[in-house]
Structure formats: structure tokens, C-alpha cells
Short mmCIF file of C-alpha atoms in Angstrom, two decimals:
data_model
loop_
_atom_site.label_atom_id
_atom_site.label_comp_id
_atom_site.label_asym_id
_atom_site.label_seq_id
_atom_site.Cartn_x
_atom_site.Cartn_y
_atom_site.Cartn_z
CA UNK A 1 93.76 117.11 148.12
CA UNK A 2 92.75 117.05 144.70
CA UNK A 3 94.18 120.39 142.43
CA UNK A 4 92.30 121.67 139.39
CA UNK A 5 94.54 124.08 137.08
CA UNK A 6 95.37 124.82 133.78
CA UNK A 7 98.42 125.56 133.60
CA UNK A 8 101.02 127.40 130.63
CA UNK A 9 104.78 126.53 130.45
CA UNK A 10 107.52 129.37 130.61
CA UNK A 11 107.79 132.55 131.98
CA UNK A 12 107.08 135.91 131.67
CA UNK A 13 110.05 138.33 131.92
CA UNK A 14 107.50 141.62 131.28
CA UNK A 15 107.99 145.01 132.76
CA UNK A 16 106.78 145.86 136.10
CA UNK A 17 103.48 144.86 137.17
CA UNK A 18 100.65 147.73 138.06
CA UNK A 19 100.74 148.62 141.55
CA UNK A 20 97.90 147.94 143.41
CA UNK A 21 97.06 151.14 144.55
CA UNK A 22 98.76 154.64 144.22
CA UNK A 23 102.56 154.23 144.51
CA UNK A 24 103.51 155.86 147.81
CA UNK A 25 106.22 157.65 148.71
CA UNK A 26 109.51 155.47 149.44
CA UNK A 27 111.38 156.17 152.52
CA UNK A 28 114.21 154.93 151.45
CA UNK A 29 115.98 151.76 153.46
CA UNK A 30 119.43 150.85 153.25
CA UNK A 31 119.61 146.61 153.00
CA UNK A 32 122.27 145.16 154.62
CA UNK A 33 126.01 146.07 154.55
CA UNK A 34 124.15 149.94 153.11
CA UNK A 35 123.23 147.88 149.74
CA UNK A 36 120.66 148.70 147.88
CA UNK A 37 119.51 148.00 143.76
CA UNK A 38 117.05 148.04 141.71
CA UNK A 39 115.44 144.51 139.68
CA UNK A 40 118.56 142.72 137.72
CA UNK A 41 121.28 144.12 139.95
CA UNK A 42 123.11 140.89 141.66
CA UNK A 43 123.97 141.71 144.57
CA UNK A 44 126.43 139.89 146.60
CA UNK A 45 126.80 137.03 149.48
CA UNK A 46 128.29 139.55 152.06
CA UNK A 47 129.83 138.60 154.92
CA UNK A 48 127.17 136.91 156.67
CA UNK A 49 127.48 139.10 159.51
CA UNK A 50 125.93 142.88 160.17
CA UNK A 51 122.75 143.96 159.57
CA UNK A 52 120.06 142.90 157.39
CA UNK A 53 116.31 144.33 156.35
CA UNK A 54 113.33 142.22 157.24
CA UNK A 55 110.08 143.15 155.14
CA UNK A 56 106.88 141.74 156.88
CA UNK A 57 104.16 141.54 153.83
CA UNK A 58 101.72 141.52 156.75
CA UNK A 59 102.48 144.38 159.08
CA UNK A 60 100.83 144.94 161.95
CA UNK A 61 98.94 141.97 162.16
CA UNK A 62 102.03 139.86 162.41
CA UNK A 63 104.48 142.20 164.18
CA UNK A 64 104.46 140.84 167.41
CA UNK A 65 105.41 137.07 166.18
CA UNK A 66 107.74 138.38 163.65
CA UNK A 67 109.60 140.38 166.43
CA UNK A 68 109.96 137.64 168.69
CA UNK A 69 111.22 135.68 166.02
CA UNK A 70 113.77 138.05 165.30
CA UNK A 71 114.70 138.45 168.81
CA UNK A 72 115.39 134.35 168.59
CA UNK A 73 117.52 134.76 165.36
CA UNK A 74 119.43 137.63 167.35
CA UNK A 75 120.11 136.09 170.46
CA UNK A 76 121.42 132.40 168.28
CA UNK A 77 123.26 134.92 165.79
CA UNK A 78 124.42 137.72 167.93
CA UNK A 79 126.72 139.01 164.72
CA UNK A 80 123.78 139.75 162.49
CA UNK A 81 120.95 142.27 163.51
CA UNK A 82 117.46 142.36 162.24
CA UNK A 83 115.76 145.53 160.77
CA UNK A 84 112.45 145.31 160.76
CA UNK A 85 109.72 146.92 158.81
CA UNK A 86 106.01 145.97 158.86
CA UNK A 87 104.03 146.98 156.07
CA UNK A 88 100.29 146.40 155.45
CA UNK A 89 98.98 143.93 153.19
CA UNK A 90 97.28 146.22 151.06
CA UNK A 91 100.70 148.40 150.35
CA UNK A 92 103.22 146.10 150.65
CA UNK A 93 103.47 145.82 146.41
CA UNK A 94 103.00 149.11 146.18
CA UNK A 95 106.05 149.32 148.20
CA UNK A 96 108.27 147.06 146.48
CA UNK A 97 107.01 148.17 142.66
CA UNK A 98 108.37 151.45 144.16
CA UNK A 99 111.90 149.98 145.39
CA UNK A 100 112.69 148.36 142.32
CA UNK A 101 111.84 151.24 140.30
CA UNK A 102 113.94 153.64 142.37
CA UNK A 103 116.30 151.16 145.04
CA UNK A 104 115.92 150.62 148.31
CA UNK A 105 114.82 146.66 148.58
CA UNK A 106 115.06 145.03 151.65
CA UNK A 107 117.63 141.58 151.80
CA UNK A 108 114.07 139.66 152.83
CA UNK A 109 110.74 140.10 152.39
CA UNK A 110 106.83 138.10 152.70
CA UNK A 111 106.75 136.77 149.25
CA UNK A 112 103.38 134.50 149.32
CA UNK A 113 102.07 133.22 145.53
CA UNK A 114 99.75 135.92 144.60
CA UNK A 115 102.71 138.29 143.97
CA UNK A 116 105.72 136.40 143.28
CA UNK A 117 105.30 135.77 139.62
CA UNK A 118 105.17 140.22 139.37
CA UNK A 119 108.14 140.25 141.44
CA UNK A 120 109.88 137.32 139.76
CA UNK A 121 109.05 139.00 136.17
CA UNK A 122 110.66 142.08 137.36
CA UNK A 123 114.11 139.61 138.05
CA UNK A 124 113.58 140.64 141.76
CA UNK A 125 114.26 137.61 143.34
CA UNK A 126 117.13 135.22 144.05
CA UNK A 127 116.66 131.51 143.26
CA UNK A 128 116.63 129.41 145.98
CA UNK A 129 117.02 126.15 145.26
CA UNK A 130 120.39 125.37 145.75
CA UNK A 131 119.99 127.14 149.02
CA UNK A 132 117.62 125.10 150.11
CA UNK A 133 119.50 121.89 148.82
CA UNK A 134 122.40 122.54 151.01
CA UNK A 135 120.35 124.09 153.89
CA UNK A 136 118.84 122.13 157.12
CA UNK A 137 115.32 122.58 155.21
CA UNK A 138 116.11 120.05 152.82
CA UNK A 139 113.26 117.46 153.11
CA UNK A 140 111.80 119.13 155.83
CA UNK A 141 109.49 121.48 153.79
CA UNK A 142 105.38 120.68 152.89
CA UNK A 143 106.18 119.34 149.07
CA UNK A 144 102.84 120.51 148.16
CA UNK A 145 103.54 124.20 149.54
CA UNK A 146 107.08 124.27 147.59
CA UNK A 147 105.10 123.09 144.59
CA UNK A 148 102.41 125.68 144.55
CA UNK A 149 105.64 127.96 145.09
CA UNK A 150 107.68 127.04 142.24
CA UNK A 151 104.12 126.79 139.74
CA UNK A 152 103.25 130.35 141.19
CA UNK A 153 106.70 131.91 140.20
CA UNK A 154 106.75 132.14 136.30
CA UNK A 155 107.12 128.39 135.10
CA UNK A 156 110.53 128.24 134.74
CA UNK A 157 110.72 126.03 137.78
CA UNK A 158 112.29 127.59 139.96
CA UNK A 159 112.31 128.14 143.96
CA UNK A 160 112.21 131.81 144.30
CA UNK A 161 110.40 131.80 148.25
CA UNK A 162 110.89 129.71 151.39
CA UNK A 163 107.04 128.56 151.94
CA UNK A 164 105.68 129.39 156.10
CA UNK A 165 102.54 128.68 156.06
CA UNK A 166 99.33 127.69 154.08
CA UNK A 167 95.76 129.49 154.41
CA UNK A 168 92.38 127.91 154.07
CA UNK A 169 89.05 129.86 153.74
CA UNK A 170 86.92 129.23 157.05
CA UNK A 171 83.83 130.20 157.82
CA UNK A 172 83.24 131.45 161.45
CA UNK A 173 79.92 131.22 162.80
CA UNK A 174 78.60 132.15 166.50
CA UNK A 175 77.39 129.11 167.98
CA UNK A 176 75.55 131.09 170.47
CA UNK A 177 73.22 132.97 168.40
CA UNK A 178 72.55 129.96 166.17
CA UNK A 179 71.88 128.10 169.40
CA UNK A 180 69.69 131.01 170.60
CA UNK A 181 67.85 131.04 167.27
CA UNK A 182 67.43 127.73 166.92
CA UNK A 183 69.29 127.19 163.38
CA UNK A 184 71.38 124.64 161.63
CA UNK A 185 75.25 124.48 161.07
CA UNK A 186 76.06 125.83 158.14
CA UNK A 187 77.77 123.09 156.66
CA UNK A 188 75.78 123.50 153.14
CA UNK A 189 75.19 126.54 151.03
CA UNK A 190 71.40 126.20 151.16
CA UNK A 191 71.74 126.26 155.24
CA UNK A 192 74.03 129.39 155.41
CA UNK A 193 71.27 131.58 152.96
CA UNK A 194 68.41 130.10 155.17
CA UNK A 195 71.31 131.25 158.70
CA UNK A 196 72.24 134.60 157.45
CA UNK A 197 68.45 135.59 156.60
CA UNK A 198 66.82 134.06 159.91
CA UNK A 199 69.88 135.94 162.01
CA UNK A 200 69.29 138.93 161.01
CA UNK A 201 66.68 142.01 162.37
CA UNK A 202 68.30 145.23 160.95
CA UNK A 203 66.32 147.12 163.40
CA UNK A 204 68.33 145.71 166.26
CA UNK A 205 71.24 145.97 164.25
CA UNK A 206 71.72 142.06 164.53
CA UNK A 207 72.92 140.67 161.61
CA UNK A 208 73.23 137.28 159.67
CA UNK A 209 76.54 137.70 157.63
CA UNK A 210 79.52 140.05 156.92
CA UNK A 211 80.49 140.36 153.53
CA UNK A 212 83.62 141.79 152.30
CA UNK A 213 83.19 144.54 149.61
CA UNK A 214 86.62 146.38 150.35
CA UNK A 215 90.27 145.72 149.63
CA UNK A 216 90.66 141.50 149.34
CA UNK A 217 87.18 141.34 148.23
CA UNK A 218 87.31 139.58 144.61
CA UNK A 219 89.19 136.33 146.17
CA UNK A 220 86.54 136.01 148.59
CA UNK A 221 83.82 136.52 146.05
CA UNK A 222 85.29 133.89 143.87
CA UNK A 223 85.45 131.48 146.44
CA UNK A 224 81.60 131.75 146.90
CA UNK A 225 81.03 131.70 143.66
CA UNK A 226 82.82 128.25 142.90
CA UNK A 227 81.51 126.88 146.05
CA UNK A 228 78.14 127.14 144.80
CA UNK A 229 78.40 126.44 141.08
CA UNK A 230 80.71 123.31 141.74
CA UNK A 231 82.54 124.44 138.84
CA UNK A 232 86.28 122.50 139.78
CA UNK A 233 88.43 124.11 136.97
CA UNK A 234 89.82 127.96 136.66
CA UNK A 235 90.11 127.39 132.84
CA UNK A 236 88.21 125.53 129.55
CA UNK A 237 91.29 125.73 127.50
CA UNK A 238 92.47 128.96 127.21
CA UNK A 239 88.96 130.65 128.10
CA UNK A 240 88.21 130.93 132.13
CA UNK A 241 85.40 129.95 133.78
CA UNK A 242 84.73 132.59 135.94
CA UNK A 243 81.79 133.81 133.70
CA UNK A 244 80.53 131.01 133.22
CA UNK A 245 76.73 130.87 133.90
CA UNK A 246 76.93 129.11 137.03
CA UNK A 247 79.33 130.91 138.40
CA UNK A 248 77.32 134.20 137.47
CA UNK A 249 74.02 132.87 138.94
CA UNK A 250 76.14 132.09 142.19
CA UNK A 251 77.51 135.72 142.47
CA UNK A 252 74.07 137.05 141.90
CA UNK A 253 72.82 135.44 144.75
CA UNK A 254 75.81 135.93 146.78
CA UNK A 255 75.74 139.63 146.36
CA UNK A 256 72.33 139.76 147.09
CA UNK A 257 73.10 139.39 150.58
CA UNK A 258 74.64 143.07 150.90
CA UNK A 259 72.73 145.46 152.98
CA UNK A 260 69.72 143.04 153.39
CA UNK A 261 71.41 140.38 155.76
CA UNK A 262 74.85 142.83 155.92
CA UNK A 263 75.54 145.95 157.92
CA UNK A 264 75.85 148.76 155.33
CA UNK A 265 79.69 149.31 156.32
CA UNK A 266 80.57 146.26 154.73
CA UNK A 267 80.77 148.15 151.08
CA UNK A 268 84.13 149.34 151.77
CA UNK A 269 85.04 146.92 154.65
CA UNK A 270 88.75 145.07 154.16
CA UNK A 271 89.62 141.90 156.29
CA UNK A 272 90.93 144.29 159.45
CA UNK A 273 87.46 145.97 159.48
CA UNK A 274 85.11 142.97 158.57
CA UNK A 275 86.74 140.55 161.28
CA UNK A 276 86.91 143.57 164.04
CA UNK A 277 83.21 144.19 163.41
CA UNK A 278 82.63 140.55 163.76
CA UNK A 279 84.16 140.11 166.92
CA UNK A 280 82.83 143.08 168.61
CA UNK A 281 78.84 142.75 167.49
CA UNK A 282 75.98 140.18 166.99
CA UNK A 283 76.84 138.95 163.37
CA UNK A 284 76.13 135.18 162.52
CA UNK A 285 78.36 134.26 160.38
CA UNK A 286 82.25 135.91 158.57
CA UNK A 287 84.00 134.30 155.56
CA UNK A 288 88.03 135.05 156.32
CA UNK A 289 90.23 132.56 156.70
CA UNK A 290 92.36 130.64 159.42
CA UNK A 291 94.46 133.66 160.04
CA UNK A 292 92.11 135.61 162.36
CA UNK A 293 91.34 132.63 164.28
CA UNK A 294 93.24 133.95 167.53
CA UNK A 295 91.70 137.16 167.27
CA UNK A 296 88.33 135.94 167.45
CA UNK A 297 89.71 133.88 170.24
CA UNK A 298 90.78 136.53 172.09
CA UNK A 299 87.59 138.92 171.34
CA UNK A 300 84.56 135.80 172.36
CA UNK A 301 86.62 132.79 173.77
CA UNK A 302 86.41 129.59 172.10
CA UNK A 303 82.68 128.48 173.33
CA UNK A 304 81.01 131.16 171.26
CA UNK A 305 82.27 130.70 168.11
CA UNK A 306 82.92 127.61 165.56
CA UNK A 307 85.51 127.89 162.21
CA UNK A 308 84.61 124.99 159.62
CA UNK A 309 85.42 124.63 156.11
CA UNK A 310 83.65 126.34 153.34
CA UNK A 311 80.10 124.92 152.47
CA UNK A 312 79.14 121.76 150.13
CA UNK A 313 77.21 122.34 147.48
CA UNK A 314 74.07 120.95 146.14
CA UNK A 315 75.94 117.78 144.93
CA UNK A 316 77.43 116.91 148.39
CA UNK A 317 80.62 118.24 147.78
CA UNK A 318 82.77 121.15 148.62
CA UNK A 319 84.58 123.14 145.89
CA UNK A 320 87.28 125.71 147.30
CA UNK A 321 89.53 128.21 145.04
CA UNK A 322 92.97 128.27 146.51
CA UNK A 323 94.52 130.36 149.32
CA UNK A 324 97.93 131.74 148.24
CA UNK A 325 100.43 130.12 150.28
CA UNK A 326 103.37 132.37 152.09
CA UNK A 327 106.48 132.15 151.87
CA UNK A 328 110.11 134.55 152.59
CA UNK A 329 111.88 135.82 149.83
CA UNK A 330 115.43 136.77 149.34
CA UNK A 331 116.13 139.80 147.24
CA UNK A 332 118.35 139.56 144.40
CA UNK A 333 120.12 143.12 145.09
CA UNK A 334 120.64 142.24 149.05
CA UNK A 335 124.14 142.70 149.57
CA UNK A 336 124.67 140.49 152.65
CA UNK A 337 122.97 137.52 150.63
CA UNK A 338 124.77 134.74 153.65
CA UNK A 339 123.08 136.45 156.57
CA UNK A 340 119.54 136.41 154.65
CA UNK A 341 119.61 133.06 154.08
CA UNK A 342 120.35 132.04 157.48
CA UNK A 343 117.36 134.30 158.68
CA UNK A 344 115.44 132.54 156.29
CA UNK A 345 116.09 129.68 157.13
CA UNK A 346 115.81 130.01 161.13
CA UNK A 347 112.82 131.24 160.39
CA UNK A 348 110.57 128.28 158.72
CA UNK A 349 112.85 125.63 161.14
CA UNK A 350 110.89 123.75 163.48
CA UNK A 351 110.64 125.38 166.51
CA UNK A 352 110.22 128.88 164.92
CA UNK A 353 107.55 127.99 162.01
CA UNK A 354 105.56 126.39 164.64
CA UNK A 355 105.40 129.27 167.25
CA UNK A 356 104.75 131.60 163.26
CA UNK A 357 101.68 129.57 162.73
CA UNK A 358 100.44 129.33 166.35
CA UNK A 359 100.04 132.91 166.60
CA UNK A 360 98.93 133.52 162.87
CA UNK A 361 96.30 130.03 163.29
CA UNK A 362 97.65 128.88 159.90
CA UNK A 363 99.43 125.24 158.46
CA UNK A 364 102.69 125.37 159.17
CA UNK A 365 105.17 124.16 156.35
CA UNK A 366 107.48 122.82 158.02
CA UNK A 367 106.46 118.76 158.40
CA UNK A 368 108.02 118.61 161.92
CA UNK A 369 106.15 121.70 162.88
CA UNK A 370 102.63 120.54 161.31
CA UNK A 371 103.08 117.96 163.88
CA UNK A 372 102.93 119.98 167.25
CA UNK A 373 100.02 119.40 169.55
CA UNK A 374 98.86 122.74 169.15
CA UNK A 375 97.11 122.21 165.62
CA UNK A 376 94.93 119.60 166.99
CA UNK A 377 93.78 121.88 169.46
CA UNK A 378 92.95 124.88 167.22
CA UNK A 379 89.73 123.28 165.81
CA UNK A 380 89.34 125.64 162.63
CA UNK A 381 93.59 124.68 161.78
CA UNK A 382 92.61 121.13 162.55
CA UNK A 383 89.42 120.82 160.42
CA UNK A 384 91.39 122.67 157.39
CA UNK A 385 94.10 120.75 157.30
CA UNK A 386 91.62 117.56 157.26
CA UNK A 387 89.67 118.61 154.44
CA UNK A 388 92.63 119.52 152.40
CA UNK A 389 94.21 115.65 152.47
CA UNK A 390 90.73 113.54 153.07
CA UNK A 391 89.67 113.87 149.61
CA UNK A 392 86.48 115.79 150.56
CA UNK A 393 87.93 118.87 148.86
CA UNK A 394 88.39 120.23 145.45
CA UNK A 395 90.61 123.00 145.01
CA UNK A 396 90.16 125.39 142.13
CA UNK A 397 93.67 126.44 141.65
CA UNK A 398 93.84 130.62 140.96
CA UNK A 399 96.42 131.52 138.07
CA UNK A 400 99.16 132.78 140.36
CA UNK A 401 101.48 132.43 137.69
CA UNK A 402 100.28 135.18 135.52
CA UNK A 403 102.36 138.56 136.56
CA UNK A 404 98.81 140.24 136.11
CA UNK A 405 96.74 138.40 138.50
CA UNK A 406 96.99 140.52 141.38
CA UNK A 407 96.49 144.02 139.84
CA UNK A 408 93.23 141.98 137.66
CA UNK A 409 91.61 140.45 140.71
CA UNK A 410 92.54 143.47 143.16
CA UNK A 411 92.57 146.84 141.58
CA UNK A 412 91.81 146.57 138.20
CA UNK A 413 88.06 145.38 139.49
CA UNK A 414 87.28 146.01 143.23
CA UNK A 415 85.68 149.11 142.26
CA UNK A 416 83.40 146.98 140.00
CA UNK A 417 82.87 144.72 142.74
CA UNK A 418 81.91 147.52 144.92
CA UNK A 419 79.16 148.53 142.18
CA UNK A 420 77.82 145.37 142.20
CA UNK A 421 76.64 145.32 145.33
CA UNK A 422 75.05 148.27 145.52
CA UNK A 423 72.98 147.41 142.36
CA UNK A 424 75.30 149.78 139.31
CA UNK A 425 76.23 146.91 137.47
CA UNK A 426 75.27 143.01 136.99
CA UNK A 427 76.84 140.20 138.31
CA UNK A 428 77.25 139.39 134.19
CA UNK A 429 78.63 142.41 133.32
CA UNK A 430 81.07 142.55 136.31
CA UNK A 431 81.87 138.52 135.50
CA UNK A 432 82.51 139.35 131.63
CA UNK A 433 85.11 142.34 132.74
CA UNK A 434 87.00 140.03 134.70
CA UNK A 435 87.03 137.60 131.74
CA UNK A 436 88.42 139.50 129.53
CA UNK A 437 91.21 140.73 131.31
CA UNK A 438 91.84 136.88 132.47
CA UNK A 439 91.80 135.85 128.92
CA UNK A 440 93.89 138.24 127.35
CA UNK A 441 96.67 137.66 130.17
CA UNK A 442 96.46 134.20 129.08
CA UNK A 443 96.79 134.78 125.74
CA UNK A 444 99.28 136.82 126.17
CA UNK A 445 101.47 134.13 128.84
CA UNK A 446 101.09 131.45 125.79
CA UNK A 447 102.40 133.63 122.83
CA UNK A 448 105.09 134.59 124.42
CA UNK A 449 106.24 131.24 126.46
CA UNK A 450 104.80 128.44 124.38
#
């Protein structure tokens, strides 16, 4: 796999990142051994026995893997017992802004790269690599994963997640209604505009493509965008790319599809709502990503549906920005530090990561695990993981190290987004915004790290 990025040293120790959306109330949650702190406070190892907190950062949709997990972890460690609390994917910062503000963290919690340098800035997190050193993990873990890990948590080189899993944008198409209409495999840009317009007859509410306009939306719009333009780096020295013509040409077009080869709905339509709609009508084609794989197994089978890798573009390649990879998290103010770290690490061993990324359709990062028969037998897994080490894929590499990524390319513009769509404001415009913001953030990272 060949990686793109520009890249600043240091790292920035700022004050708490925006929350993505209104900070909700905090029911407060003691952390195990009744601990609980704030950013900076210490903590302590604990006895490595009682009870400990489990966050999921994907509640919900994971909760059934994550408790049988657990229930694994209890029945090897019958001294320590699990709390755990699932919380969606669109709150879960919200959540922890809120618990370092005002206490309340868990021990662990889903720490993936788009939020760990925020949560790192803050001094939330424990450093794991000595941890890891000492641990059963040590050599066992994808070196690429614990890379993009380290990179994505400030610069200062440290560990501060366990990577799971990695992601990979997919795009799902319904081999029956291609079949039934008579059109190509979208395996090029050019055939998935001529797919989503000859699949769709509004009247019949049959549709060629979902896009995503809601909550997750700007990821998913950039990956289009690079796909297209063939652009292969996030940054020209200090200024980003994302504006650059190409790339604004691309989202024009890509934008264009809303409401004339989309259902309506899809204007405020998150990954929950876009993939559910997919399953359950007669829409050609969804951009998501190897993680609802089972649930479009379980909703059509696996003879109605195909999940390939992204497009090529005109040149005959295939240009992909980067999936955030996941990871676990131990809290720097958990006061039963011992018994997190051996959840932790049960968790991404072998045996468990595999059965983690069965369920969630994902790469696991565990090496023995990413050798289990099951990932040659989930096609969409299979064909991901291929295209990520045959050398057919660039990957634009998103600034996950910037503590304001997540609030810039979440709420700070999915509004925009939103008006973009529905005609308000131009692809330029909307491009130029995003800029900005990018470029300052940079600007800011180098003056203050060097």
C-alpha cells in the first residue's frame, strides 16, 4: 500500500477540542475501584481485580460482539467485571469532551485515529507502549495499523490506543438489478455515473445510488472527490488540496447526483439510515464501508449483492483517502489501570480480534487473526485487504493528527455540505471553507511544534 501525507512534527497540547454536536448531559459513571478524573489526573494501577468501565465508541451497532467479548474476558478473569456502556458514533466525543471537563471517564474506551489526537491534546490518555512491550501483543500487532496509530496521536510518537481493526471504503452494488438492467460493474467512475443514472425511475421509486448528506458525510464526500481527481496528496506544502480544481470539479459532479439518481431522504441520511434504506429497497449502488457488510448479508443474502473497492479513475488507477483505523484506549484517570490493560489486551488477542472483525466485516489487527479462513470468505474483507498491499491503491492519508480535524470535517461543515446539495452554495465555495479552516490548523500545528 502506498501512503501519501504530509506530515508536521510535535504535538499539540491545546485546550479541549469542539464537541461535535451539543454537549449532552453526563450521567455520571464511576470507573473502576469508584475512580473517576478529569484530563491530567494520573490515576493509578489498582489492584487488577474489581470492576472496570468499558466505553464502546460504536454503540449499538457493535453491542452484541462487544458483550460476548466481555462475557469471554469474565469467564477467563472471574475477579474483574466488565461495565459496559454503548454509545453512538455520532455522541461518543461529545461524551468524553463532557467527562473530562466535569469527571466521570471510563478505564477503556473506542479510541480509533480520527479522535485520538483531541483526546491525546486534552492529556486524556495513557501511553501504551511499554504496555504493549511487555504484553502478549508484542509482535503480534498489524505494524502499519500501530503506525497510523502513533502518527494519528499528536507526533510525539507515542502509542496511546491498542489498534482492532482497519476500515476500507466499499462500494456495494446489487448484482441483481444490474443483471436485470443489463449494466456494467462499476469498477470505474465513468461506469458508476452511467449505473446510478440508467438504475434509476423516480416514479417507481427505484433508484441508482444513495448518497450520504447526514452525520459522516464530508469523509465520504472526500473520498469521491479524490477518487475522481486522482489527486494522491492531502497537502502542497502547507496549503491542502482539497480545493484544488480537480477536486472541486469532482464534487460538483458528485453532488449532482442528489435527488436526481437519490431518494430525497438522503439530505439528512447518516450511515444507520443510508445502509437500512439500502438493504430494505431497490437502490443500485451505497458507498459505506466494510463494516455493514453482515448487515447487508443478513437483509439480501450474499447472491444479490457485490462489495468491491472504490472506483479507478480515468488514468487506470484507484485513489482512496484513508479510513481511520480503531483501536482501545486506556484512560489516564482509570484507577484500576492493571485490570484495563488486561481487558485490552484479551481483547485484540487472537481468538477474540478475530470473532471482533467477523461480526463487524473489518481487517483484523491482529496478524494471527488476519489469517483465519473467514476473511477469504467475506469477499468485500477479502478484496480490501488485496487492494490495500497489491500496489493497485493509493491512499490519500487524512490529517488525523491535527486536534481539529474532526470538529472541521464533521460539524464545523456538514451543514455546508448539506447546502450543497440542495443547490445554496457551490461546490467552490463549500471547498474554499474547508480550506481555510484546514490551513489555518496547519499553520497553527507548525508554529507551535516546529
Amino acid at each position: 500500500m502506498k501512503i501519501s501525507n504530509r506530515r508536521s512534527r510535535g504535538g499539540r497540547r491545546t485546550s479541549a477540542a469542539v464537541a461535535l454536536i451539543a454537549v449532552l448531559a453526563l450521567t455520571a459513571t464511576a470507573c473502576g475501584d469508584d475512580g473517576s478524573g478529569t484530563g491530567g489526573d494520573k490515576g493509578a494501577e489498582g489492584s487488577g481485580t474489581g470492576k472496570i468501565v468499558f466505553w464502546d465508541n460504536n454503540g449499538g451497532v457493535r453491542t452484541d460482539i462487544w458483550k460476548e467479548i466481555i462475557a469471554d474476558f469474565e469467564k477467563a478473569n472471574p475477579d474483574i467485571k466488565v461495565e459496559y456502556v454503548g454509545i453512538p458514533s455520532t455522541d461518543y466525543q461529545s461524551k468524553v469532551d463532557t467527562a473530562l471537563q466535569g469527571g466521570g471517564l471510563p478505564d477503556v474506551g473506542g479510541v480509533g485515529a480520527a479522535m485520538l489526537a483531541g483526546f491525546a491534546a486534552q492529556n486524556a490518555l495513557e501511553p501504551l507502549d511499554d504496555r504493549l512491550a511487555k504484553s502478549s501483543l508484542s509482535g503480534k500487532l498489524n505494524e502499519d495499523m500501530v503506525a497510523s496509530l502513533k502518527a494519528a496521536g499528536g507526533g510525539d510518537g507515542k502509542l496511546y490506543s491498542i489498534p482492532t481493526s482497519a476500515n476500507n471504503g466499499v462500494l456495494y452494488y446489487r448484482t441483481d438489478l444490474f443483471k436485470k438492467a443489463g449494466v456494467d460493474e462499476p469498477t470505474t467512475w465513468d461506469k458508476f455515473y452511467e449505473a446510478a443514472e440508467k438504475l434509476t425511475d423516480a416514479q417507481k421509486n427505484e433508484f441508482g445510488y444513495t448518497i450520504r448528506g447526514g452525520a459522516g458525510s464530508i469523509a465520504q464526500a472526500l473520498d469521491a472527490m479524490y477518487g475522481q481527481s486522482g489527486i494522491t496528496s492531502f497537502w502542497n506544502g502547507d496549503k491542502t488540496t482539497v480545493n484544488d480544481p480537480k477536486n472541486v470539479a469532482a464534487l460538483e459532479k458528485y453532488a449532482g447526483l442528489y435527488k436526481k439518481v437519490t431518494p430525497a431522504a438522503d439530505l439528512n441520511n447518516d450511515f444507520t439510515k443510508m445502509v437500512a434504506q439500502w438493504d430494505s429497497g431497490t437502490i443500485g449502488m451505497l458507498n459505506h464501508n466494510l463494516g455493514s457488510y453482515q448487515d447487508h448479508v443478513k437483509a439480501l443474502g450474499t447472491d444479490k449483492f457485490r462489495g468491491i473497492p472504490q472506483p479507478v479513475g480515468s488514468a487506470g488507477k484507484r485513489v482512496q483517502v484513508s479510513n481511520p483505523v480503531d483501536g482501545m484506549g486506556l484512560f489516564k484517570s482509570s484507577k484500576n489501570k492493571e485490570a484495563a490493560w488486561k481487558f485490552i489486551e484479551f481483547a485484540t488477542s487472537r481468538e477474540e480480534n478475530s470473532k471482533f472483525n467477523e461480526a463487524a466485516g473489518q481487517v483484523p489487527s491482529n496478524n494471527d487473526a488476519a489469517k483465519d479462513a473467514w476473511i477469504s470468505e467475506a469477499e468485500p474483507t477479502k478484496l480490501a485487504a488485496a487492494a490495500l498491499t497489491d500496489g493497485s491503491t493509493t491512499i490519500v492519508q487524512l490529517p488525523y493528527y491535527l486536534p481539529d480535524w474532526n470538529t472541521i470535517s464533521k460539524a464545523d461543515n456538514e451543514p455546508n455540505f448539506q447546502k450543497v446539495l440542495n443547490g445554496d452554495m457551490s461546490a467552490k465555495e463549500f471547498l474554499d471553507t474547508v480550506a481555510d479552516q484546514l490551513n489555518e490548523a496547519q499553520a497553527e500545528w507548525t508554529e507551535r511544534n516546529g
